[in-house]
């Protein structure tokens, strides 16, 4: 029986990064993956959605090209070509992960892994079952779409995000359940290619839940209204504060009845609420690992309650984000290599790749108030930013939140072009406890969108230049 220092079950962003880092730290590593390397993120999440959204952006830019003195308004699209683009991007990145692991001599076994006892895992491969020994075991089994029975998901008319990624035809109309990250991104995609999109959200505002496990919304309600207006302007019908009561499929059509009594007929329904954490059938009970509502309970060292067994990424719940999973992977490898590190989730930026994008880090003004932290805030609209004007993308705003007493940057929210990129500067500020003045007084390149960040900080301290301050 082959013995390893570390056995990792699951080759998504959490697992493959743990494998890379552990191998770099001199460990003999086994990585067990039941499907494709790269996990949800590379195969059914982050990457394919971004490839599809790039196609949507190119198409929309062509449609709007006259503004720039170019006429590409007769552009057409080919759904199979869009799928081929997406598949190629995914393949390239998955084979990149395979290369990175093999270059480090990580042993990759294709099959379903299960813990049989502390230090032993069993893998069910196409050729039968194999057993491996390891000093440390890392569970990185991730998550998958929740198959909520009430929605009668059939993969044909009523879809999960996995199904929606593979449609070879753009539906005439689609109802999307949930105005979170996945719902808004798919809504953006289908709307760009002409589907009539309706998004139904039971909470009072769009993007209701993307926030550190707290029930309070992280997106400032005013920015959420801006986002909702922007979606509506594109022709997406956004209904908040209403539940789906019933879904029926008849003659290849879906009839969704809302709590308001309205019934909406559509070719497809995408259910983009809820992920099921993959903690079943992996042998947790054989060693007595503690879970809480499906998530594996870990401490700040990513240790389960059983010595030498760790869990990382989505399967531990909390923020279901790839960059958080990757950080877990890095940290767990270092902990196993006896480095003095632990996880720190104080600063985890997030982004939604709608058009315009949405991103945030740290805490919102609302949350700061709930925690009785006195704040100063500043906002700067993209309408007053030269680069945004030259891109013809002036919707949105940068908002900065700082402590009133020290001016330490404690949060930021961006709705606007390249928000996903711009948030990195503010993540650095929050992580390293920089002050609003530190950001405001740093010279930012002109003309760039990042000047809006600098100016939001200027606005917070009463020094804004490119808007007129109310007297
Ligand atoms: C549509 C969509 C879009 C997303 N977009 C983004 C985004 O833009 N940015 C972002 O940060 N996050 C995004 N996410 C979330 C992101 O994909 C996840 O947070 C991330 O993939 C979690 O990584 P993980 O390694 O913990 O789990 P996963 O990526 O789910 O990987 C787990 C792996 O374990 C394997 N596995 C499970 N059980 C076993 C077993 N018993 N034996 C062997 N292998 C097993 C699975 O096959 C899988 O490959 C998106 C998710 C979705 C669904």
Short mmCIF file of C-alpha atoms and ligand atoms in Angstrom, two decimals:
data_model
loop_
_atom_site.label_atom_id
_atom_site.label_comp_id
_atom_site.label_asym_id
_atom_site.label_seq_id
_atom_site.Cartn_x
_atom_site.Cartn_y
_atom_site.Cartn_z
CA UNK A 1 0.00 0.00 0.00
CA UNK A 2 1.51 3.31 -1.09
CA UNK A 3 2.07 5.83 1.71
CA UNK A 4 1.93 9.61 1.44
CA UNK A 5 2.58 12.56 3.73
CA UNK A 6 -0.67 14.23 2.65
CA UNK A 7 -3.77 12.83 0.91
CA UNK A 8 -6.20 15.38 -0.47
CA UNK A 9 -9.74 14.44 -1.46
CA UNK A 10 -11.02 16.87 -4.13
CA UNK A 11 -9.05 18.69 -6.83
CA UNK A 12 -10.92 22.03 -6.94
CA UNK A 13 -9.30 25.39 -6.10
CA UNK A 14 -8.95 24.37 -2.45
CA UNK A 15 -7.55 20.89 -3.09
CA UNK A 16 -5.25 21.55 -6.02
CA UNK A 17 -3.71 24.63 -4.36
CA UNK A 18 -3.16 22.62 -1.16
CA UNK A 19 -1.46 19.93 -3.27
CA UNK A 20 0.81 22.44 -5.03
CA UNK A 21 1.83 24.19 -1.82
CA UNK A 22 2.34 20.95 0.13
CA UNK A 23 4.52 19.55 -2.66
CA UNK A 24 6.52 22.79 -2.73
CA UNK A 25 7.05 22.38 1.00
CA UNK A 26 8.59 18.97 0.40
CA UNK A 27 5.62 16.71 1.09
CA UNK A 28 4.74 13.56 -0.84
CA UNK A 29 1.20 14.32 -1.98
CA UNK A 30 -1.74 12.27 -3.26
CA UNK A 31 -4.64 14.13 -4.88
CA UNK A 32 -7.89 12.23 -5.45
CA UNK A 33 -10.44 13.72 -7.84
CA UNK A 34 -13.74 12.14 -8.84
CA UNK A 35 -14.41 14.34 -11.87
CA UNK A 36 -12.17 16.95 -13.52
CA UNK A 37 -9.23 18.78 -11.94
CA UNK A 38 -10.11 22.39 -11.18
CA UNK A 39 -13.43 21.49 -9.54
CA UNK A 40 -16.53 23.64 -9.74
CA UNK A 41 -14.60 26.84 -10.34
CA UNK A 42 -12.76 25.82 -13.48
CA UNK A 43 -15.37 23.47 -14.91
CA UNK A 44 -18.81 24.67 -13.80
CA UNK A 45 -18.33 28.02 -12.05
CA UNK A 46 -15.98 30.99 -12.13
CA UNK A 47 -14.22 30.27 -15.42
CA UNK A 48 -16.96 29.05 -17.80
CA UNK A 49 -19.29 31.85 -16.64
CA UNK A 50 -16.59 34.44 -17.29
CA UNK A 51 -15.87 32.98 -20.74
CA UNK A 52 -19.61 33.22 -21.56
CA UNK A 53 -19.79 36.76 -20.18
CA UNK A 54 -16.85 37.78 -22.37
CA UNK A 55 -18.81 36.61 -25.43
CA UNK A 56 -21.76 38.69 -24.20
CA UNK A 57 -19.54 41.74 -23.73
CA UNK A 58 -18.05 41.45 -27.25
CA UNK A 59 -21.53 41.13 -28.74
CA UNK A 60 -22.91 44.10 -26.78
CA UNK A 61 -19.91 46.25 -27.70
CA UNK A 62 -20.54 45.46 -31.37
CA UNK A 63 -24.22 46.37 -30.98
CA UNK A 64 -23.25 49.66 -29.36
CA UNK A 65 -20.25 50.32 -31.61
CA UNK A 66 -21.74 53.33 -33.46
CA UNK A 67 -21.06 55.46 -30.36
CA UNK A 68 -17.34 54.95 -31.04
CA UNK A 69 -17.60 55.80 -34.74
CA UNK A 70 -17.53 52.17 -35.80
CA UNK A 71 -20.44 50.25 -37.23
CA UNK A 72 -20.45 46.60 -36.22
CA UNK A 73 -24.11 46.72 -35.34
CA UNK A 74 -24.93 43.86 -37.70
CA UNK A 75 -22.90 41.46 -35.57
CA UNK A 76 -24.45 38.03 -35.21
CA UNK A 77 -23.78 35.28 -32.72
CA UNK A 78 -23.59 31.53 -32.86
CA UNK A 79 -24.50 29.71 -29.63
CA UNK A 80 -22.38 26.71 -30.60
CA UNK A 81 -19.41 29.01 -31.19
CA UNK A 82 -19.95 30.58 -27.77
CA UNK A 83 -20.02 27.09 -26.22
CA UNK A 84 -16.84 26.15 -28.10
CA UNK A 85 -15.09 29.29 -26.78
CA UNK A 86 -16.14 28.42 -23.24
CA UNK A 87 -15.07 24.78 -23.58
CA UNK A 88 -11.64 25.77 -24.95
CA UNK A 89 -11.02 28.20 -22.10
CA UNK A 90 -11.97 25.54 -19.55
CA UNK A 91 -9.82 22.86 -21.23
CA UNK A 92 -6.80 25.15 -21.34
CA UNK A 93 -7.01 25.95 -17.64
CA UNK A 94 -7.77 22.40 -16.52
CA UNK A 95 -4.76 21.09 -18.43
CA UNK A 96 -2.73 23.93 -16.85
CA UNK A 97 -3.64 22.64 -13.38
CA UNK A 98 -2.72 19.07 -14.43
CA UNK A 99 0.67 20.38 -15.65
CA UNK A 100 1.33 22.33 -12.42
CA UNK A 101 0.56 19.27 -10.28
CA UNK A 102 2.54 16.79 -12.35
CA UNK A 103 5.52 19.14 -12.51
CA UNK A 104 5.58 18.89 -8.71
CA UNK A 105 5.22 15.12 -8.75
CA UNK A 106 1.82 15.15 -7.08
CA UNK A 107 0.25 11.72 -7.62
CA UNK A 108 -3.22 12.19 -9.10
CA UNK A 109 -5.75 9.38 -8.75
CA UNK A 110 -9.05 9.57 -10.63
CA UNK A 111 -11.86 8.24 -8.44
CA UNK A 112 -14.13 8.81 -5.46
CA UNK A 113 -12.21 9.12 -2.21
CA UNK A 114 -13.49 8.11 1.20
CA UNK A 115 -11.90 8.14 4.63
CA UNK A 116 -11.88 4.67 6.17
CA UNK A 117 -9.94 5.52 9.31
CA UNK A 118 -7.49 8.11 10.57
CA UNK A 119 -4.59 7.90 8.10
CA UNK A 120 -6.32 5.72 5.51
CA UNK A 121 -8.43 6.55 2.47
CA UNK A 122 -10.07 4.30 -0.05
CA UNK A 123 -10.52 5.37 -3.65
CA UNK A 124 -13.15 3.87 -5.92
CA UNK A 125 -11.67 4.05 -9.40
CA UNK A 126 -12.89 2.73 -12.73
CA UNK A 127 -10.84 -0.41 -12.03
CA UNK A 128 -11.99 -1.13 -8.50
CA UNK A 129 -10.94 0.19 -5.15
CA UNK A 130 -7.48 1.19 -3.94
CA UNK A 131 -6.31 2.05 -0.43
CA UNK A 132 -3.73 4.67 0.48
CA UNK A 133 -2.08 5.65 3.74
CA UNK A 134 -1.23 9.23 4.66
CA UNK A 135 -0.10 11.01 7.80
CA UNK A 136 -2.46 13.91 7.11
CA UNK A 137 -5.74 13.96 5.21
CA UNK A 138 -7.32 17.09 3.71
CA UNK A 139 -10.99 17.09 2.73
CA UNK A 140 -11.63 19.50 -0.15
CA UNK A 141 -14.77 18.03 -1.68
CA UNK A 142 -16.48 21.37 -2.40
CA UNK A 143 -20.10 21.84 -3.30
CA UNK A 144 -22.67 21.27 -6.04
CA UNK A 145 -26.03 22.80 -6.97
CA UNK A 146 -28.69 22.05 -4.35
CA UNK A 147 -31.49 19.98 -5.90
CA UNK A 148 -34.34 21.68 -4.08
CA UNK A 149 -37.36 19.34 -4.58
CA UNK A 150 -39.93 22.18 -4.66
CA UNK A 151 -38.35 23.54 -7.85
CA UNK A 152 -38.61 20.22 -9.72
CA UNK A 153 -35.23 20.62 -11.39
CA UNK A 154 -35.17 18.34 -14.44
CA UNK A 155 -32.07 19.62 -16.26
CA UNK A 156 -34.14 20.26 -19.39
CA UNK A 157 -36.62 23.01 -18.62
CA UNK A 158 -35.82 23.70 -14.99
CA UNK A 159 -32.07 24.10 -14.72
CA UNK A 160 -29.22 24.35 -12.27
CA UNK A 161 -26.25 26.58 -13.07
CA UNK A 162 -24.44 23.43 -14.30
CA UNK A 163 -27.18 22.90 -16.91
CA UNK A 164 -27.44 26.57 -17.88
CA UNK A 165 -23.75 26.66 -18.78
CA UNK A 166 -24.25 24.11 -21.53
CA UNK A 167 -27.29 25.42 -23.42
CA UNK A 168 -26.71 25.20 -27.15
CA UNK A 169 -29.59 27.56 -27.82
CA UNK A 170 -30.39 30.91 -26.23
CA UNK A 171 -33.89 30.56 -24.71
CA UNK A 172 -36.54 33.03 -25.85
CA UNK A 173 -37.36 33.66 -22.21
CA UNK A 174 -35.90 32.55 -18.91
CA UNK A 175 -36.96 33.03 -15.32
CA UNK A 176 -34.11 33.09 -12.84
CA UNK A 177 -34.77 32.22 -9.21
CA UNK A 178 -32.47 34.27 -7.00
CA UNK A 179 -30.78 37.64 -7.54
CA UNK A 180 -27.45 36.62 -6.03
CA UNK A 181 -24.13 36.41 -7.85
CA UNK A 182 -25.01 33.42 -10.04
CA UNK A 183 -28.50 34.72 -10.92
CA UNK A 184 -27.28 38.19 -11.84
CA UNK A 185 -24.37 36.85 -13.92
CA UNK A 186 -26.59 34.45 -15.89
CA UNK A 187 -29.24 37.18 -16.21
CA UNK A 188 -26.59 39.46 -17.73
CA UNK A 189 -25.51 36.74 -20.16
CA UNK A 190 -28.95 35.71 -21.43
CA UNK A 191 -30.16 39.32 -21.64
CA UNK A 192 -27.17 40.27 -23.82
CA UNK A 193 -28.17 37.63 -26.36
CA UNK A 194 -31.81 38.68 -26.46
CA UNK A 195 -33.60 36.41 -23.96
CA UNK A 196 -36.42 37.99 -22.05
CA UNK A 197 -35.06 37.63 -18.52
CA UNK A 198 -37.06 37.78 -15.29
CA UNK A 199 -35.21 37.54 -11.98
CA UNK A 200 -37.30 36.69 -8.92
CA UNK A 201 -35.80 37.36 -5.50
CA UNK A 202 -37.56 36.70 -2.19
CA UNK A 203 -35.42 39.22 -0.27
CA UNK A 204 -36.16 42.96 -0.48
CA UNK A 205 -33.10 43.75 -2.62
CA UNK A 206 -30.78 42.27 -5.25
CA UNK A 207 -27.46 40.73 -4.11
CA UNK A 208 -28.99 39.92 -0.74
CA UNK A 209 -26.66 37.39 0.79
CA UNK A 210 -23.06 37.84 -0.28
CA UNK A 211 -21.72 38.65 3.09
CA UNK A 212 -19.67 36.89 5.75
CA UNK A 213 -22.49 34.55 6.80
CA UNK A 214 -24.37 37.39 8.50
CA UNK A 215 -28.01 37.86 7.76
CA UNK A 216 -27.54 41.60 7.14
CA UNK A 217 -27.10 42.57 3.52
CA UNK A 218 -23.56 43.56 2.64
CA UNK A 219 -24.47 45.72 -0.32
CA UNK A 220 -25.55 49.19 0.64
CA UNK A 221 -29.30 49.32 -0.10
CA UNK A 222 -28.76 52.49 -2.19
CA UNK A 223 -26.13 50.76 -4.33
CA UNK A 224 -28.43 47.71 -4.57
CA UNK A 225 -31.15 50.02 -5.96
CA UNK A 226 -28.64 51.39 -8.49
CA UNK A 227 -27.82 47.82 -9.54
CA UNK A 228 -31.51 46.97 -9.83
CA UNK A 229 -32.16 50.10 -11.94
CA UNK A 230 -29.25 49.19 -14.20
CA UNK A 231 -30.61 45.65 -14.72
CA UNK A 232 -34.07 47.08 -15.42
CA UNK A 233 -32.61 49.57 -17.93
CA UNK A 234 -31.21 46.61 -19.86
CA UNK A 235 -34.69 45.09 -20.04
CA UNK A 236 -34.33 42.56 -17.21
CA UNK A 237 -37.49 42.34 -15.14
CA UNK A 238 -36.36 42.19 -11.50
CA UNK A 239 -38.99 41.26 -8.94
CA UNK A 240 -37.86 41.51 -5.31
CA UNK A 241 -39.72 40.61 -2.12
CA UNK A 242 -41.60 37.80 -3.79
CA UNK A 243 -41.31 34.04 -3.57
CA UNK A 244 -41.85 31.36 -6.17
CA UNK A 245 -44.77 29.31 -4.87
CA UNK A 246 -44.98 26.66 -7.54
CA UNK A 247 -43.33 25.48 -10.73
CA UNK A 248 -45.07 23.32 -13.34
CA UNK A 249 -43.70 22.06 -16.64
CA UNK A 250 -46.30 21.57 -19.37
CA UNK A 251 -45.68 21.03 -23.09
CA UNK A 252 -42.05 22.03 -22.77
CA UNK A 253 -42.95 25.33 -21.09
CA UNK A 254 -42.45 26.26 -17.47
CA UNK A 255 -45.20 28.00 -15.50
CA UNK A 256 -43.91 29.67 -12.33
CA UNK A 257 -46.46 30.94 -9.86
CA UNK A 258 -45.25 33.74 -7.61
CA UNK A 259 -46.41 34.62 -4.12
CA UNK A 260 -48.08 37.70 -5.62
CA UNK A 261 -50.42 35.39 -7.56
CA UNK A 262 -48.81 36.17 -10.92
CA UNK A 263 -47.88 33.22 -13.17
CA UNK A 264 -44.92 33.63 -15.50
CA UNK A 265 -44.52 31.38 -18.52
CA UNK A 266 -40.99 30.80 -19.78
CA UNK A 267 -39.02 28.39 -21.93
CA UNK A 268 -36.52 27.80 -19.10
CA UNK A 269 -36.18 28.37 -15.39
CA UNK A 270 -32.75 28.63 -13.78
CA UNK A 271 -32.67 27.88 -10.07
CA UNK A 272 -29.68 29.77 -8.73
CA UNK A 273 -30.20 29.51 -5.02
CA UNK A 274 -28.35 27.24 -2.71
CA UNK A 275 -25.36 24.93 -2.94
CA UNK A 276 -25.15 21.51 -1.36
CA UNK A 277 -21.87 20.97 0.47
CA UNK A 278 -20.23 17.65 -0.45
CA UNK A 279 -19.90 16.14 3.00
CA UNK A 280 -21.97 12.98 2.42
CA UNK A 281 -20.44 9.61 1.50
CA UNK A 282 -16.87 10.62 2.24
CA UNK A 283 -16.51 8.58 5.42
CA UNK A 284 -16.88 11.36 7.99
CA UNK A 285 -18.90 9.07 10.25
CA UNK A 286 -16.19 6.36 10.21
CA UNK A 287 -13.86 8.68 12.17
CA UNK A 288 -16.49 10.85 13.89
CA UNK A 289 -15.89 14.19 12.13
CA UNK A 290 -18.30 16.85 13.37
CA UNK A 291 -20.51 18.68 10.85
CA UNK A 292 -23.05 21.45 11.22
CA UNK A 293 -25.89 21.55 8.65
CA UNK A 294 -23.67 19.78 6.12
CA UNK A 295 -20.57 21.90 6.61
CA UNK A 296 -17.48 20.35 8.13
CA UNK A 297 -16.61 22.21 11.30
CA UNK A 298 -13.00 23.43 11.41
CA UNK A 299 -11.00 25.75 13.66
CA UNK A 300 -8.80 28.65 12.54
CA UNK A 301 -6.08 26.10 11.70
CA UNK A 302 -8.53 24.31 9.39
CA UNK A 303 -8.43 21.26 11.70
CA UNK A 304 -11.50 19.10 12.11
CA UNK A 305 -12.18 17.62 15.53
CA UNK A 306 -10.14 14.56 14.48
CA UNK A 307 -6.35 14.96 14.67
CA UNK A 308 -4.54 14.90 11.30
CA UNK A 309 -7.75 15.46 9.32
CA UNK A 310 -8.33 18.93 7.89
CA UNK A 311 -11.10 20.42 5.75
CA UNK A 312 -10.90 23.38 3.36
CA UNK A 313 -12.90 25.33 0.78
CA UNK A 314 -16.65 25.23 0.13
CA UNK A 315 -17.23 22.06 2.19
CA UNK A 316 -16.50 24.10 5.33
CA UNK A 317 -19.30 26.57 4.47
CA UNK A 318 -19.03 30.33 4.94
CA UNK A 319 -17.98 32.24 1.86
CA UNK A 320 -18.32 29.94 -1.14
CA UNK A 321 -15.65 31.71 -3.15
CA UNK A 322 -12.75 30.30 -5.12
CA UNK A 323 -10.14 32.74 -3.80
CA UNK A 324 -11.15 31.89 -0.21
CA UNK A 325 -10.87 28.18 -1.09
CA UNK A 326 -7.43 28.73 -2.61
CA UNK A 327 -6.25 30.63 0.46
CA UNK A 328 -7.47 27.73 2.62
CA UNK A 329 -5.45 25.39 0.41
CA UNK A 330 -2.28 27.43 0.82
CA UNK A 331 -2.73 27.81 4.58
CA UNK A 332 -3.57 24.15 5.26
CA UNK A 333 -0.41 23.00 3.47
CA UNK A 334 1.65 25.41 5.55
CA UNK A 335 -0.04 24.28 8.78
CA UNK A 336 0.70 20.64 7.90
CA UNK A 337 4.31 21.70 7.25
CA UNK A 338 4.28 23.15 10.79
CA UNK A 339 4.47 26.79 9.77
CA UNK A 340 3.04 29.32 12.18
CA UNK A 341 -0.03 30.45 10.18
CA UNK A 342 -3.80 30.42 10.47
CA UNK A 343 -6.71 31.63 8.35
CA UNK A 344 -7.89 35.21 8.57
CA UNK A 345 -11.24 35.91 6.92
CA UNK A 346 -11.40 39.57 7.94
CA UNK A 347 -10.61 40.63 4.39
CA UNK A 348 -12.15 38.56 1.61
CA UNK A 349 -13.15 40.71 -1.35
CA UNK A 350 -15.87 39.44 -3.67
CA UNK A 351 -17.12 40.38 -7.10
CA UNK A 352 -20.04 39.78 -9.40
CA UNK A 353 -19.19 39.91 -13.08
CA UNK A 354 -22.37 41.57 -14.30
CA UNK A 355 -22.26 44.57 -16.61
CA UNK A 356 -21.27 46.84 -14.88
CA UNK A 357 -19.51 44.73 -12.27
CA UNK A 358 -20.13 44.75 -8.53
CA UNK A 359 -17.47 44.24 -5.85
CA UNK A 360 -17.02 44.76 -2.16
CA UNK A 361 -14.62 44.20 0.71
CA UNK A 362 -14.78 44.66 4.45
CA UNK A 363 -17.95 45.89 6.07
CA UNK A 364 -20.76 48.08 4.80
CA UNK A 365 -21.88 51.33 6.41
CA UNK A 366 -25.01 49.49 7.62
CA UNK A 367 -22.95 46.79 9.31
CA UNK A 368 -20.56 49.30 10.84
CA UNK A 369 -23.54 51.07 12.36
CA UNK A 370 -24.93 47.76 13.64
CA UNK A 371 -21.57 47.14 15.31
CA UNK A 372 -21.70 50.69 16.75
CA UNK A 373 -18.59 51.76 14.85
CA UNK A 374 -18.65 55.47 14.00
CA UNK A 375 -17.90 55.93 10.30
CA UNK A 376 -17.03 58.47 7.66
CA UNK A 377 -17.95 57.62 4.09
CA UNK A 378 -17.15 59.00 0.67
CA UNK A 379 -18.59 58.32 -2.75
CA UNK A 380 -17.45 59.13 -6.25
CA UNK A 381 -19.61 58.50 -9.34
CA UNK A 382 -18.14 57.11 -12.57
CA UNK A 383 -19.94 59.86 -14.51
CA UNK A 384 -17.16 62.17 -13.25
CA UNK A 385 -14.28 59.83 -14.12
CA UNK A 386 -12.48 60.56 -17.41
CA UNK A 387 -11.63 56.95 -18.22
CA UNK A 388 -15.20 55.76 -17.58
CA UNK A 389 -16.51 58.51 -19.89
CA UNK A 390 -14.03 57.49 -22.62
CA UNK A 391 -15.23 53.88 -22.23
CA UNK A 392 -18.88 55.00 -22.37
CA UNK A 393 -19.43 53.16 -19.07
CA UNK A 394 -20.44 55.77 -16.57
CA UNK A 395 -23.02 53.85 -14.53
CA UNK A 396 -22.05 53.33 -10.91
CA UNK A 397 -20.09 54.58 -7.96
CA UNK A 398 -17.19 53.84 -5.60
CA UNK A 399 -18.07 54.05 -1.93
CA UNK A 400 -15.50 54.00 0.85
CA UNK A 401 -16.18 53.38 4.53
CA UNK A 402 -13.67 54.40 7.20
CA UNK A 403 -13.60 54.58 10.98
CA UNK A 404 -14.55 58.04 12.20
CA UNK A 405 -11.90 58.04 14.94
CA UNK A 406 -8.84 56.78 13.04
CA UNK A 407 -9.98 57.06 9.41
CA UNK A 408 -8.90 53.41 8.94
CA UNK A 409 -10.46 51.97 5.77
CA UNK A 410 -12.86 49.25 6.94
CA UNK A 411 -14.93 48.66 3.83
CA UNK A 412 -15.59 49.54 0.23
CA UNK A 413 -18.23 48.84 -2.37
CA UNK A 414 -17.90 49.38 -6.07
CA UNK A 415 -20.56 49.22 -8.73
CA UNK A 416 -19.03 50.05 -12.08
CA UNK A 417 -16.66 49.00 -14.86
CA UNK A 418 -13.85 46.67 -13.72
CA UNK A 419 -15.06 46.74 -10.11
CA UNK A 420 -13.62 43.22 -9.71
CA UNK A 421 -10.13 44.56 -10.45
CA UNK A 422 -10.48 47.87 -8.62
CA UNK A 423 -11.48 46.19 -5.36
CA UNK A 424 -7.95 44.76 -4.97
CA UNK A 425 -6.52 48.15 -3.98
CA UNK A 426 -9.13 48.52 -1.27
CA UNK A 427 -8.65 44.93 -0.06
CA UNK A 428 -5.00 45.85 0.45
CA UNK A 429 -6.07 48.97 2.34
CA UNK A 430 -8.44 47.05 4.63
CA UNK A 431 -5.98 44.18 5.17
CA UNK A 432 -3.14 46.50 6.15
CA UNK A 433 -5.29 48.98 8.06
CA UNK A 434 -4.40 51.89 5.78
CA UNK A 435 -6.18 55.16 6.37
CA UNK A 436 -8.47 56.94 3.95
CA UNK A 437 -5.71 59.59 3.65
CA UNK A 438 -3.19 56.87 2.67
CA UNK A 439 -5.32 56.02 -0.36
CA UNK A 440 -6.40 59.61 -1.08
CA UNK A 441 -2.84 60.94 -1.03
CA UNK A 442 -1.36 58.21 -3.24
CA UNK A 443 -0.94 59.46 -6.81
CA UNK A 444 -3.14 57.31 -9.07
CA UNK A 445 -2.44 57.01 -12.80
CA UNK A 446 -4.50 59.26 -15.05
CA UNK A 447 -6.77 58.52 -16.78
CA UNK A 448 -7.84 55.35 -14.97
CA UNK A 449 -10.91 54.05 -13.24
CA UNK A 450 -8.83 53.84 -10.05
CA UNK A 451 -8.95 57.63 -9.78
CA UNK A 452 -12.58 57.11 -8.74
CA UNK A 453 -11.24 55.17 -5.73
CA UNK A 454 -8.84 57.97 -4.85
CA UNK A 455 -11.61 60.53 -5.26
CA UNK A 456 -14.05 58.54 -3.08
CA UNK A 457 -11.41 58.78 -0.34
CA UNK A 458 -10.96 62.50 -1.09
CA UNK A 459 -14.73 62.87 -0.76
CA UNK A 460 -14.69 61.17 2.67
CA UNK A 461 -12.22 63.77 3.99
CA UNK A 462 -13.81 66.76 2.26
CA UNK A 463 -11.12 67.13 -0.43
CA UNK A 464 -12.87 65.85 -3.54
CA UNK A 465 -11.77 67.60 -6.75
CA UNK A 466 -13.83 66.40 -9.66
CA UNK A 467 -17.33 66.89 -8.31
CA UNK A 468 -18.90 69.96 -6.77
CA UNK A 469 -19.44 69.49 -3.06
CA UNK A 470 -22.75 70.69 -1.68
CA UNK A 471 -22.08 73.79 0.49
C1 LIG B 1 -21.92 29.34 -11.59
C2 LIG B 1 -20.85 29.64 -10.56
C3 LIG B 1 -20.04 30.73 -10.72
C4 LIG B 1 -19.04 30.99 -9.78
N1 LIG B 1 -18.26 32.10 -9.97
C5 LIG B 1 -17.32 32.38 -9.06
C6 LIG B 1 -16.48 33.52 -9.22
O1 LIG B 1 -16.58 34.25 -10.21
N2 LIG B 1 -15.56 33.78 -8.27
C7 LIG B 1 -15.42 32.99 -7.15
O2 LIG B 1 -14.58 33.28 -6.31
N3 LIG B 1 -16.19 31.90 -6.97
C8 LIG B 1 -17.12 31.58 -7.90
N4 LIG B 1 -17.89 30.45 -7.72
C9 LIG B 1 -17.66 29.62 -6.52
C10 LIG B 1 -16.45 28.68 -6.71
O3 LIG B 1 -16.63 27.91 -7.86
C11 LIG B 1 -16.26 27.81 -5.49
O4 LIG B 1 -16.23 28.60 -4.33
C12 LIG B 1 -14.98 27.01 -5.58
O5 LIG B 1 -14.97 26.18 -6.72
C13 LIG B 1 -14.79 26.15 -4.32
O6 LIG B 1 -13.63 25.39 -4.42
P1 LIG B 1 -13.48 23.98 -3.66
O7 LIG B 1 -12.16 23.46 -4.08
O8 LIG B 1 -13.77 24.15 -2.24
O9 LIG B 1 -14.65 23.08 -4.24
P2 LIG B 1 -15.01 22.61 -5.71
O10 LIG B 1 -14.53 23.57 -6.71
O11 LIG B 1 -16.44 22.27 -5.70
O12 LIG B 1 -14.13 21.30 -5.91
C14 LIG B 1 -14.35 20.13 -5.20
C15 LIG B 1 -13.85 18.97 -6.02
O13 LIG B 1 -13.92 17.80 -5.23
C16 LIG B 1 -14.34 16.71 -6.03
N5 LIG B 1 -14.92 15.69 -5.15
C17 LIG B 1 -16.04 15.77 -4.39
N6 LIG B 1 -16.21 14.65 -3.68
C18 LIG B 1 -15.18 13.85 -3.99
C19 LIG B 1 -14.77 12.56 -3.58
N7 LIG B 1 -15.48 11.85 -2.68
N8 LIG B 1 -13.65 12.03 -4.12
C20 LIG B 1 -12.93 12.71 -5.03
N9 LIG B 1 -13.26 13.94 -5.46
C21 LIG B 1 -14.36 14.50 -4.94
C22 LIG B 1 -15.35 17.34 -6.99
O14 LIG B 1 -15.48 16.55 -8.15
C23 LIG B 1 -14.69 18.69 -7.26
O15 LIG B 1 -13.86 18.62 -8.39
C24 LIG B 1 -18.87 30.14 -8.66
C25 LIG B 1 -19.68 29.02 -8.51
C26 LIG B 1 -20.65 28.76 -9.45
C27 LIG B 1 -21.52 27.54 -9.27
#
